[in-house]
Protein backbone atom coordinates (compact mmCIF):
# COMPACT_ATOMS: atom_id res chain seq x y z
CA UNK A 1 0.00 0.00 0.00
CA UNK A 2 1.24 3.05 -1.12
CA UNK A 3 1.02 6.58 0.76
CA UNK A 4 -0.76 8.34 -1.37
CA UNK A 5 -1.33 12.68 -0.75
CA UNK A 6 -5.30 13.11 0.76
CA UNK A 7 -7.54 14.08 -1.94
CA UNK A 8 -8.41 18.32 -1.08
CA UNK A 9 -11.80 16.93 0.75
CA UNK A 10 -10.26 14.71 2.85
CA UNK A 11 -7.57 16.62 4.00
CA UNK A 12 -9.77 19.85 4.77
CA UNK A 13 -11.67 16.83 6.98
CA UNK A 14 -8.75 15.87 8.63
CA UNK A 15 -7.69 19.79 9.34
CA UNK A 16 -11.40 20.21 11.02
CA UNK A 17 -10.72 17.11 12.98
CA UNK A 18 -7.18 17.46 14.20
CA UNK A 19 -8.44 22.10 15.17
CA UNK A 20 -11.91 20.33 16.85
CA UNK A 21 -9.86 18.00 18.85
CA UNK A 22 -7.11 20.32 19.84
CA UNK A 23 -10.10 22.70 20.90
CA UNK A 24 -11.59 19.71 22.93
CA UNK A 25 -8.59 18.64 24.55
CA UNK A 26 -7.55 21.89 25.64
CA UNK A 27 -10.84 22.21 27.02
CA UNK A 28 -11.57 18.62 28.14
CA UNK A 29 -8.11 16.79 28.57
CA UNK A 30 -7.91 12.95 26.99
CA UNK A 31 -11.08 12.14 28.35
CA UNK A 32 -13.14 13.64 25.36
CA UNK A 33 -15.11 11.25 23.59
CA UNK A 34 -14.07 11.02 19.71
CA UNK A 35 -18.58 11.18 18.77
CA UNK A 36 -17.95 14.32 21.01
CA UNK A 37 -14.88 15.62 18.58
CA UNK A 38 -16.62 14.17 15.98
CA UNK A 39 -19.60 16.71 16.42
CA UNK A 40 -17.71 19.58 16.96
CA UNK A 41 -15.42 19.27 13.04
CA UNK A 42 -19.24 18.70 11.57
CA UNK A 43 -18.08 15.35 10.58
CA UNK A 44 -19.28 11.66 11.20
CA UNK A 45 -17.57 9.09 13.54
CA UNK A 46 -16.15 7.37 10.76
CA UNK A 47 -14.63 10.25 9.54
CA UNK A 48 -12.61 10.47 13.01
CA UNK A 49 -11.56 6.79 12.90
CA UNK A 50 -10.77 6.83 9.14
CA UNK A 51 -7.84 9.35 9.84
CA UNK A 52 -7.14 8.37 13.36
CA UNK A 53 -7.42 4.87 14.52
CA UNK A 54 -7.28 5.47 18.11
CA UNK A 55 -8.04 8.45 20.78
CA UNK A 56 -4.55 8.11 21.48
CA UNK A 57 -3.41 8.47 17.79
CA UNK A 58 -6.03 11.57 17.58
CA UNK A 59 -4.43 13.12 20.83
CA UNK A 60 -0.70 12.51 19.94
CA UNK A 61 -1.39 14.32 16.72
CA UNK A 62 -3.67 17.36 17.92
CA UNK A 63 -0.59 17.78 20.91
CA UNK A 64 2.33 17.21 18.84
CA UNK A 65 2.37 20.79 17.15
CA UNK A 66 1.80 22.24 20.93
CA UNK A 67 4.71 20.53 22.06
CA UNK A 68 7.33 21.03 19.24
CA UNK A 69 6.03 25.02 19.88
CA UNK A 70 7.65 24.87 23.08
CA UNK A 71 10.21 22.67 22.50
CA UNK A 72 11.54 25.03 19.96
CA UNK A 73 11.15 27.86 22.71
CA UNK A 74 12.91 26.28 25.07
CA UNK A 75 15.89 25.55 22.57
CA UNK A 76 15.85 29.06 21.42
CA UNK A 77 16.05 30.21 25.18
CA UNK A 78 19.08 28.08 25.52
CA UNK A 79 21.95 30.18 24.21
CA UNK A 80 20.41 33.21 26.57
CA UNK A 81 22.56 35.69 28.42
CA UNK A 82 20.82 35.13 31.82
CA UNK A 83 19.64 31.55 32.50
CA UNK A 84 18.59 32.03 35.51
CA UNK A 85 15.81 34.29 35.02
CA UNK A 86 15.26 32.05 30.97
CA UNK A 87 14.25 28.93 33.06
CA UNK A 88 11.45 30.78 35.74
CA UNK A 89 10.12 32.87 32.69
CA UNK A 90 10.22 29.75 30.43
CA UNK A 91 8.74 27.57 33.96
CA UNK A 92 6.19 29.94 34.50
CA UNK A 93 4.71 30.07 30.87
CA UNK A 94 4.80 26.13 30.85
CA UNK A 95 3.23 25.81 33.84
CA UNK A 96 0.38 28.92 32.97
CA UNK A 97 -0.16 26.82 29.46
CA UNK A 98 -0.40 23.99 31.46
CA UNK A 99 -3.45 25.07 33.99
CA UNK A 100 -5.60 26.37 30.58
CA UNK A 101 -4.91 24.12 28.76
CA UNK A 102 -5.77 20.43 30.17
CA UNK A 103 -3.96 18.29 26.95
CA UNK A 104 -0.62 20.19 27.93
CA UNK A 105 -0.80 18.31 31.19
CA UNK A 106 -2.08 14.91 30.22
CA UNK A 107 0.75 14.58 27.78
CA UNK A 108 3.29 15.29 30.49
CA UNK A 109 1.66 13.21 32.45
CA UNK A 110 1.72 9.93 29.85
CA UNK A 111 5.93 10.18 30.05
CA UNK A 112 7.41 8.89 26.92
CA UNK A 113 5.38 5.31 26.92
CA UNK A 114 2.81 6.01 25.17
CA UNK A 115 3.51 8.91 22.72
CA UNK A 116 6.60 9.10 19.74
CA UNK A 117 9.74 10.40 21.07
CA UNK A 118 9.01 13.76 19.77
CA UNK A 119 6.22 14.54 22.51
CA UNK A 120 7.82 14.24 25.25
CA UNK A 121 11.73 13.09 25.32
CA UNK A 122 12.58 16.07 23.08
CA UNK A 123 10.77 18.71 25.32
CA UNK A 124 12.52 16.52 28.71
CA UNK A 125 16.33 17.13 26.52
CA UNK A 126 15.10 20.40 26.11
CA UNK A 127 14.56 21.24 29.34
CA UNK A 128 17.28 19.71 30.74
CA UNK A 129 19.22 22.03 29.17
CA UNK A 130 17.78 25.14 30.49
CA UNK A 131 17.95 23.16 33.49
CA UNK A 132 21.89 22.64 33.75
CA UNK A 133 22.42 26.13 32.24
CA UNK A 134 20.23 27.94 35.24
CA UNK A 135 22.90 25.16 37.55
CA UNK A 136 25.82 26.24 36.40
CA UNK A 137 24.69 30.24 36.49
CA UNK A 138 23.88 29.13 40.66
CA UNK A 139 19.95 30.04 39.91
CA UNK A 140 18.79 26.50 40.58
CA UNK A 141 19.69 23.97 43.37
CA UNK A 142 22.19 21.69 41.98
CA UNK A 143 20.74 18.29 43.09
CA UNK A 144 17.66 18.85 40.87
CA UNK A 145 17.21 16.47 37.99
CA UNK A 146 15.10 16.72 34.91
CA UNK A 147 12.77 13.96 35.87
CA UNK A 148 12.39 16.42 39.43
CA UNK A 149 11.78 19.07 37.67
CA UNK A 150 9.06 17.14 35.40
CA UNK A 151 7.10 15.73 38.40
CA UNK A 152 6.87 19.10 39.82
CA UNK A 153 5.63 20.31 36.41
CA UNK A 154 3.34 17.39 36.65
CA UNK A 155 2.55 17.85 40.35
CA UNK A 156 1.50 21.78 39.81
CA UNK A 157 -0.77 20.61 36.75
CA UNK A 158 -2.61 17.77 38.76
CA UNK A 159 -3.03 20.67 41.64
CA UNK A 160 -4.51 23.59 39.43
CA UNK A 161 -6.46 21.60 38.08
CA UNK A 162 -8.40 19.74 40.92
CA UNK A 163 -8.60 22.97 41.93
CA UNK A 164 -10.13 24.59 39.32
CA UNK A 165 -9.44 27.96 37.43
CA UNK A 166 -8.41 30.55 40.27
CA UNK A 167 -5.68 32.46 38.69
CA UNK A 168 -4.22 33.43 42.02
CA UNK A 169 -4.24 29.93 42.67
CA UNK A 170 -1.92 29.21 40.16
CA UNK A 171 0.33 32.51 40.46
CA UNK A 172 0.64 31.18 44.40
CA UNK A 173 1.82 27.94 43.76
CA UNK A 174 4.37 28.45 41.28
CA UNK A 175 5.63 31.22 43.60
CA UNK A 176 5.97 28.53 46.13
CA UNK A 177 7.79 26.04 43.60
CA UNK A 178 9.93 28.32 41.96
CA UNK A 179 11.36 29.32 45.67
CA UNK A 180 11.76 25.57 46.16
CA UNK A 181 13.82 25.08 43.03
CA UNK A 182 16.05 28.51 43.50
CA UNK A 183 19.83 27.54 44.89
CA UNK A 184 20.92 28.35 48.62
């Protein structure tokens, strides 16, 4: 079987699929239903499972963009003059993306298991960097790892969100982290 290019109809479908989902997620995390995404493109079921096999196929691809977005911010942010004050700003706009937007935190959440490496190993090498460079500049305690510094990420997402959408909520708690995570 050959990989042919979509005929213009079916990749306009696709397109309406992969916006309704990232829309849904966002709103709605993995737990979505696809009849639910489905709805919202103005396409049928089948349509959904023609293109996407899986919820988990349809998720990986309506994150994947997000993720290589900030990916390629965080590599950007590497070669910075002050990487201190790069990994908080950076932190702090992960973690703000994070409590809006509820497929941000379930794909952190998966680890590198379930989705390509892309989705989450790239973002972890990514941060790491910033990570070592805000070390070495004595802006962030030494013993913290990468996988730390994930399951804090991880940890604040899982608390806005049982918590719901209090803004100050969310501005107090990464005040508290980011104090946590500055060196001695």
């Amino acid at each position: 079987m050959t990989n042919r290019p979509l005929r213009a109809d079916a990749r306009r479908n696709r397109e309406r699929v992969l916006a309704a989902a990232q829309e849904a997620f966002a709103a709605e995390g993995i737990s979505v239903p696809l009849d639910e995404i489905a709805r919202r493109a103005g396409v049928g079921a089948g349509t959904v499972y023609r293109h996407f096999p899986t919820k988990e196929a349809l998720f990986e691809a309506a994150i994947l963009d997000q993720v290589e977005k900030i990916t390629a911010h965080a590599r950007e942010l590497t070669g910075a003059e002050d990487p201190g004050a790069v990994f908080f700003e950076f932190l702090e706009r992960l973690v703000l993306g994070g409590s809006l937007k509820r497929d941000l935190a379930d794909a952190l959440r998966t680890g590198g298991g379930e989705y390509p490496r892309t989705v989450s190993d790239d973002l972890k090498e990514a941060l790491g960097i910033l990570l070592s460079r805000a070390q070495q500049a004595g802006a962030v305690r030494p013993e913290i790892t990468v996988d730390d510094l994930l399951a804090i990420i991880k940890g604040v997402f899982l608390a806005v969100h049982e918590a719901g959408a209090d803004p100050g909520l969310r501005d107090r708690t990464f005040a508290v982290i980011a104090d946590g995570l500055r060196a001695r």
